[in-house]
Tab-separated table of C-alpha atoms in Angstrom:
chain	number	residue	atom	x	y	z
S	1	UNK	CA	48.321	186.530	-68.004
S	2	UNK	CA	49.263	188.395	-71.281
S	3	UNK	CA	52.315	188.763	-69.888
S	4	UNK	CA	53.079	185.607	-69.184
S	5	UNK	CA	52.019	184.863	-73.450
S	6	UNK	CA	54.111	187.364	-74.019
S	7	UNK	CA	57.338	186.355	-72.658
S	8	UNK	CA	56.724	183.163	-74.033
S	9	UNK	CA	55.870	184.597	-77.396
S	10	UNK	CA	59.307	186.776	-77.272
S	11	UNK	CA	61.611	183.874	-75.984
S	12	UNK	CA	59.983	181.875	-79.211
S	13	UNK	CA	61.441	184.528	-81.292
S	14	UNK	CA	64.490	185.093	-79.657
S	15	UNK	CA	65.596	181.254	-80.463
S	16	UNK	CA	64.231	181.541	-83.966
S	17	UNK	CA	66.690	184.588	-84.123
S	18	UNK	CA	69.439	182.683	-82.626
S	19	UNK	CA	68.761	179.844	-85.072
S	20	UNK	CA	68.705	182.688	-88.005
S	21	UNK	CA	71.864	183.701	-87.042
S	22	UNK	CA	73.777	180.870	-86.805
S	23	UNK	CA	72.722	180.022	-90.259
S	24	UNK	CA	74.199	183.128	-91.685
S	25	UNK	CA	77.203	182.838	-89.959
S	26	UNK	CA	78.471	179.120	-89.701
S	27	UNK	CA	75.544	177.670	-91.857
S	28	UNK	CA	74.246	175.976	-89.368
S	29	UNK	CA	70.430	174.264	-89.678
S	30	UNK	CA	68.374	173.252	-86.875
S	31	UNK	CA	68.613	169.288	-86.935
S	32	UNK	CA	64.826	168.893	-88.042
S	33	UNK	CA	65.182	171.083	-91.220
S	34	UNK	CA	68.761	169.888	-92.230
S	35	UNK	CA	67.344	166.867	-94.419
S	36	UNK	CA	65.582	169.426	-96.778
S	37	UNK	CA	67.411	173.332	-96.179
S	38	UNK	CA	69.401	173.342	-99.338
S	39	UNK	CA	70.541	176.979	-98.579
S	40	UNK	CA	71.299	177.726	-95.123
S	41	UNK	CA	72.496	181.015	-95.297
S	42	UNK	CA	69.175	182.053	-97.113
S	43	UNK	CA	67.167	180.064	-94.471
S	44	UNK	CA	69.317	182.533	-91.962
S	45	UNK	CA	67.462	185.191	-93.138
S	46	UNK	CA	64.324	183.867	-93.569
S	47	UNK	CA	64.622	183.240	-89.980
S	48	UNK	CA	65.424	186.310	-89.216
S	49	UNK	CA	62.619	188.199	-91.029
S	50	UNK	CA	60.262	185.837	-89.250
S	51	UNK	CA	61.602	186.306	-85.774
S	52	UNK	CA	61.397	190.085	-86.380
S	53	UNK	CA	57.448	190.052	-87.911
S	54	UNK	CA	56.601	187.348	-85.151
S	55	UNK	CA	58.327	190.192	-82.658
S	56	UNK	CA	56.531	193.281	-83.899
S	57	UNK	CA	53.056	190.639	-84.464
S	58	UNK	CA	53.226	189.916	-80.552
S	59	UNK	CA	53.928	193.215	-78.944
S	60	UNK	CA	51.577	194.934	-80.708
S	61	UNK	CA	49.000	192.771	-81.967
S	62	UNK	CA	46.205	190.490	-79.520
S	63	UNK	CA	48.814	190.223	-76.859
S	64	UNK	CA	48.978	193.988	-76.524
S	65	UNK	CA	45.821	194.783	-75.046
S	66	UNK	CA	42.808	196.481	-77.061
S	67	UNK	CA	43.530	198.065	-80.634
S	68	UNK	CA	44.315	201.443	-81.265
S	69	UNK	CA	44.625	202.421	-85.043
S	70	UNK	CA	48.104	202.822	-85.478
S	71	UNK	CA	49.279	200.065	-83.664
S	72	UNK	CA	46.670	198.070	-85.362
S	73	UNK	CA	48.224	198.769	-89.223
S	74	UNK	CA	51.432	198.120	-87.292
S	75	UNK	CA	50.812	194.677	-86.318
S	76	UNK	CA	49.079	193.602	-89.392
S	77	UNK	CA	52.835	194.770	-91.198
S	78	UNK	CA	54.597	192.578	-88.608
S	79	UNK	CA	52.346	189.500	-89.566
S	80	UNK	CA	53.441	190.484	-93.329
S	81	UNK	CA	56.802	190.587	-92.618
S	82	UNK	CA	56.039	187.045	-90.352
S	83	UNK	CA	54.680	185.894	-93.547
S	84	UNK	CA	57.535	187.042	-95.848
S	85	UNK	CA	59.842	185.603	-94.017
S	86	UNK	CA	58.329	182.001	-94.362
S	87	UNK	CA	58.345	182.651	-97.920
S	88	UNK	CA	61.997	183.158	-97.676
S	89	UNK	CA	63.064	180.128	-95.741
S	90	UNK	CA	60.561	177.803	-97.777
S	91	UNK	CA	62.290	179.332	-100.978
S	92	UNK	CA	65.947	178.066	-99.166
S	93	UNK	CA	64.524	174.521	-98.844
S	94	UNK	CA	64.638	171.727	-101.556
S	95	UNK	CA	62.349	171.604	-104.229
S	96	UNK	CA	59.425	168.765	-104.306
S	97	UNK	CA	59.369	165.565	-106.299
S	98	UNK	CA	57.869	166.689	-110.106
S	99	UNK	CA	54.666	164.806	-111.010
S	100	UNK	CA	54.543	161.527	-112.426
S	101	UNK	CA	53.386	163.080	-115.879
S	102	UNK	CA	55.911	165.479	-116.244
S	103	UNK	CA	58.429	165.528	-118.931
S	104	UNK	CA	61.244	166.676	-119.965
S	105	UNK	CA	60.883	167.920	-123.000
S	106	UNK	CA	57.885	171.003	-124.092
S	107	UNK	CA	56.516	168.569	-126.593
């Protein structure tokens, strides 16, 4: 069962990476993200970082079997890389609406 989950995880990360390459090369963004993404190339780089981190985490992390100390640190590094990619993707999106009580001056 672990091999099946590993295969599904790697296919998902390959799809994320392909979307990232398409975002960098052509500016194409997946249809459900188009209304929110303001900078498609930055979103593509974030997708590539997310895919790399997710791949490292899934290969060395919980789907790899019992943890060994060096691979556990590498798995945590993959998780941190995954989260950094999600942060980059969120920075490529449009900002949210300002609160109602926000003013344009600093008075």
